[in-house]
GROMACS .gro file of C-alpha atoms in nm:
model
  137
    1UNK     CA    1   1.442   0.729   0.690
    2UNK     CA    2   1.423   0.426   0.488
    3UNK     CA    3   1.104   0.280   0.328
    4UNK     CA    4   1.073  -0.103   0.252
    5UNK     CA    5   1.151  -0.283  -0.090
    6UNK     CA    6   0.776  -0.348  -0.095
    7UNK     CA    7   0.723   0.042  -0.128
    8UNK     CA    8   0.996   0.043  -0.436
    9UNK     CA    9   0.833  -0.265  -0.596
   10UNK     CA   10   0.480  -0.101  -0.579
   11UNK     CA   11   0.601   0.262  -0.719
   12UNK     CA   12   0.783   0.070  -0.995
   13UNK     CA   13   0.429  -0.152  -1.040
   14UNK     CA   14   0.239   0.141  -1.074
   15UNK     CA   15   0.434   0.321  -1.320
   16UNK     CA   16   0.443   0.035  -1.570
   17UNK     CA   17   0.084  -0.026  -1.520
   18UNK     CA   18   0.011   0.328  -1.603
   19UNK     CA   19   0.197   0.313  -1.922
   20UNK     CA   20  -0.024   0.058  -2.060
   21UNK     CA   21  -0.281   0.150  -2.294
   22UNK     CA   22  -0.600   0.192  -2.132
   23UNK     CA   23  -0.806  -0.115  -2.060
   24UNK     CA   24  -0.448  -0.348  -2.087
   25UNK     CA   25  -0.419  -0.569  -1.815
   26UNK     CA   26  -0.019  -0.729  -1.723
   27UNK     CA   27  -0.024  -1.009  -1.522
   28UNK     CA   28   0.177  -1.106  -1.200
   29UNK     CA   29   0.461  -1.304  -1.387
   30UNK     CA   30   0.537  -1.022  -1.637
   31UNK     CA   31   0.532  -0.766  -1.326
   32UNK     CA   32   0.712  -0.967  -1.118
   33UNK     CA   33   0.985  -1.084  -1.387
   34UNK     CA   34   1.034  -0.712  -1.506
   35UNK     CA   35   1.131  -0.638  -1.148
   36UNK     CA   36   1.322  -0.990  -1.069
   37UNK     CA   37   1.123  -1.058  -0.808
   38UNK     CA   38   0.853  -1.365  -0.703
   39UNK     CA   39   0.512  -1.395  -0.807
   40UNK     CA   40   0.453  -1.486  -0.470
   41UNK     CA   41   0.623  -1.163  -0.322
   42UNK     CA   42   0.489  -0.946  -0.571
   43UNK     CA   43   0.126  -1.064  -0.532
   44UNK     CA   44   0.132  -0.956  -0.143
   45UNK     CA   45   0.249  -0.577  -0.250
   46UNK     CA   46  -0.039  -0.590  -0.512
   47UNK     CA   47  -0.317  -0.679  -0.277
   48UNK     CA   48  -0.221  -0.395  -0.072
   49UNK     CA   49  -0.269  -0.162  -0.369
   50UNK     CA   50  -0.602  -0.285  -0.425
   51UNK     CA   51  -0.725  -0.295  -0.109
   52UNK     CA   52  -0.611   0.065  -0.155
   53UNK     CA   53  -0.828   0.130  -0.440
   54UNK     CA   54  -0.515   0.210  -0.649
   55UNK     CA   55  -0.542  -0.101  -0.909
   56UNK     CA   56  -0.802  -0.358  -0.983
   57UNK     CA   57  -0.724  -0.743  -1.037
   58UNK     CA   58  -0.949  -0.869  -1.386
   59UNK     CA   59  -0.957  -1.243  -1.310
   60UNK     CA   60  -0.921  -1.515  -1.571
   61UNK     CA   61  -0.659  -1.634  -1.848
   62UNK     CA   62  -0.643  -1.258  -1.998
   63UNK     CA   63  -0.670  -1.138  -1.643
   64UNK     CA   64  -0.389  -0.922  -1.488
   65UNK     CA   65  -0.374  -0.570  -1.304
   66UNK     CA   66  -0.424  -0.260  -1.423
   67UNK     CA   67  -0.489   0.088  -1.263
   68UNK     CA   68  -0.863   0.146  -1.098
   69UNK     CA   69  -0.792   0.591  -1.139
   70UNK     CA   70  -0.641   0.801  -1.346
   71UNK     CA   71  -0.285   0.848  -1.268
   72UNK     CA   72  -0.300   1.147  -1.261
   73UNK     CA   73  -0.473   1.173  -0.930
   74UNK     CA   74  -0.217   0.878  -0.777
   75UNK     CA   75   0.009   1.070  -0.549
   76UNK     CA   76   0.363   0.886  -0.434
   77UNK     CA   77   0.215   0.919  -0.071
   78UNK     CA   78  -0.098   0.721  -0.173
   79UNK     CA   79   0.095   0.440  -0.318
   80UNK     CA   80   0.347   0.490  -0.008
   81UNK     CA   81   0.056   0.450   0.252
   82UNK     CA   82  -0.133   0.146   0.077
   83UNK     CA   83   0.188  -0.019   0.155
   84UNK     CA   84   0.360   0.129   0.473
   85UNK     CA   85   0.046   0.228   0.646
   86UNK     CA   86  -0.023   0.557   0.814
   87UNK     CA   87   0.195   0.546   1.082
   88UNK     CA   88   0.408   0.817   1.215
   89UNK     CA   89   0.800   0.821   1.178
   90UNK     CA   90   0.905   0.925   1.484
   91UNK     CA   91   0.788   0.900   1.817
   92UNK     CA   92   0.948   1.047   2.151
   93UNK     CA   93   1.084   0.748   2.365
   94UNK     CA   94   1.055   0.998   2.674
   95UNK     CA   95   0.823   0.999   2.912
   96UNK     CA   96   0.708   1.373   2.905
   97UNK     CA   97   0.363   1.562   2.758
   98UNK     CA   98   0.424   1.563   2.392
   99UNK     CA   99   0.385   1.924   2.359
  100UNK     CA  100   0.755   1.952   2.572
  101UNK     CA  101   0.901   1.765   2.334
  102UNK     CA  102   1.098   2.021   2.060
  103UNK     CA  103   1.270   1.735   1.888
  104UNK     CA  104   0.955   1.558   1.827
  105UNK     CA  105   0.807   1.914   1.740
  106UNK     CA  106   1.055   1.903   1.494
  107UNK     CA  107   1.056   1.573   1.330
  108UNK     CA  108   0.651   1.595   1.288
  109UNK     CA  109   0.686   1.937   1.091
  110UNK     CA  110   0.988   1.781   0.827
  111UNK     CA  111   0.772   1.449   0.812
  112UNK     CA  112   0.474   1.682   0.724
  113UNK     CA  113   0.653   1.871   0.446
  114UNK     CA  114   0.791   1.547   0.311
  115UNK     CA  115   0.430   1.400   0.291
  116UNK     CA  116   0.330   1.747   0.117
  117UNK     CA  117   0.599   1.693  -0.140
  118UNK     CA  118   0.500   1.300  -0.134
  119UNK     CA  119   0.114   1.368  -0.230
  120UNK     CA  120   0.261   1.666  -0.482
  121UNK     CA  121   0.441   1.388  -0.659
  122UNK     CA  122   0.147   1.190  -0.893
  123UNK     CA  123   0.240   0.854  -1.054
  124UNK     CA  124   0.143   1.011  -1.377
  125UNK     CA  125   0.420   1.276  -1.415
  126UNK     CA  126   0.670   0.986  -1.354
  127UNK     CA  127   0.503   0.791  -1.612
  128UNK     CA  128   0.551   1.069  -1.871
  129UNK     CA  129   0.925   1.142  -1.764
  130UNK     CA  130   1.028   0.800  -1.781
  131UNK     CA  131   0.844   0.757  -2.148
  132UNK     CA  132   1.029   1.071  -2.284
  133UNK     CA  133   1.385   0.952  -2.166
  134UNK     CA  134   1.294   0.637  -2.364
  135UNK     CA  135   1.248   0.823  -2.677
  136UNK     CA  136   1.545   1.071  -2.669
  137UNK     CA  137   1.742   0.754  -2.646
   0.00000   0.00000   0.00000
């Protein structure tokens, strides 16, 4: 399984935003130079999180991004499917009834224990992980 650089780039997007105080706004450039990526590029992933519901866009000069929830109620699968969609993994190439299928049987239970451990995971907990190994170093 591999997800796109679009999914990093937005999990990376939404961790910095959420360590901003409350109410701060960053804008593309500064999210997109952090990451060394494009404006451009960058500004495609971020209209997919809003669209989402996951981040809100302020317009204007002191306009930027900044979370639309509390991070604490972002899951990794939320920010995952507001890029990647909702679409299955795996899919049988064979033609038989899907309930024949054991392998497919298979891959549908691990994909729905890794989207358990996916919406377990919140953006939040991240957040506060990465901000303590900043201050033991």
């Amino acid at each position: 399984m591999k997800y796109s650089k679009a999914t990093n780039y937005a999990l990376h997007t939404m961790v910095h935003l959420t360590m901003e105080p409350k109410g701060q706004t960053v804008g593309v450039d500064q999210l997109a130079y952090m990451q060394d990526l494009s404006p451009t590029y960058l500004s495609k992933i971020l209209t997919k999180l809003v669209k989402a519901g996951l981040i809100e866009s302020v317009p204007g000069a002191k306009g930027g991004y900044s979370i639309s929830r509390r991070a604490q109620d972002i899951s990794f699968l939320d920010v995952i499917e507001a890029v990647e969609g909702q679409s299955v993994l795996f899919n049988c190439g064979f033609d038989h009834d899907e309930s024949e299928c054991l392998i497919e049987r298979v891959m549908i239970e691990a994909e729905g224990n890794m989207k358990k451990e996916l919406a377990r995971r919140t953006i939040q907990s991240i957040a506060e992980q990465s901000q303590e190994t900043k201050k033991e170093n």
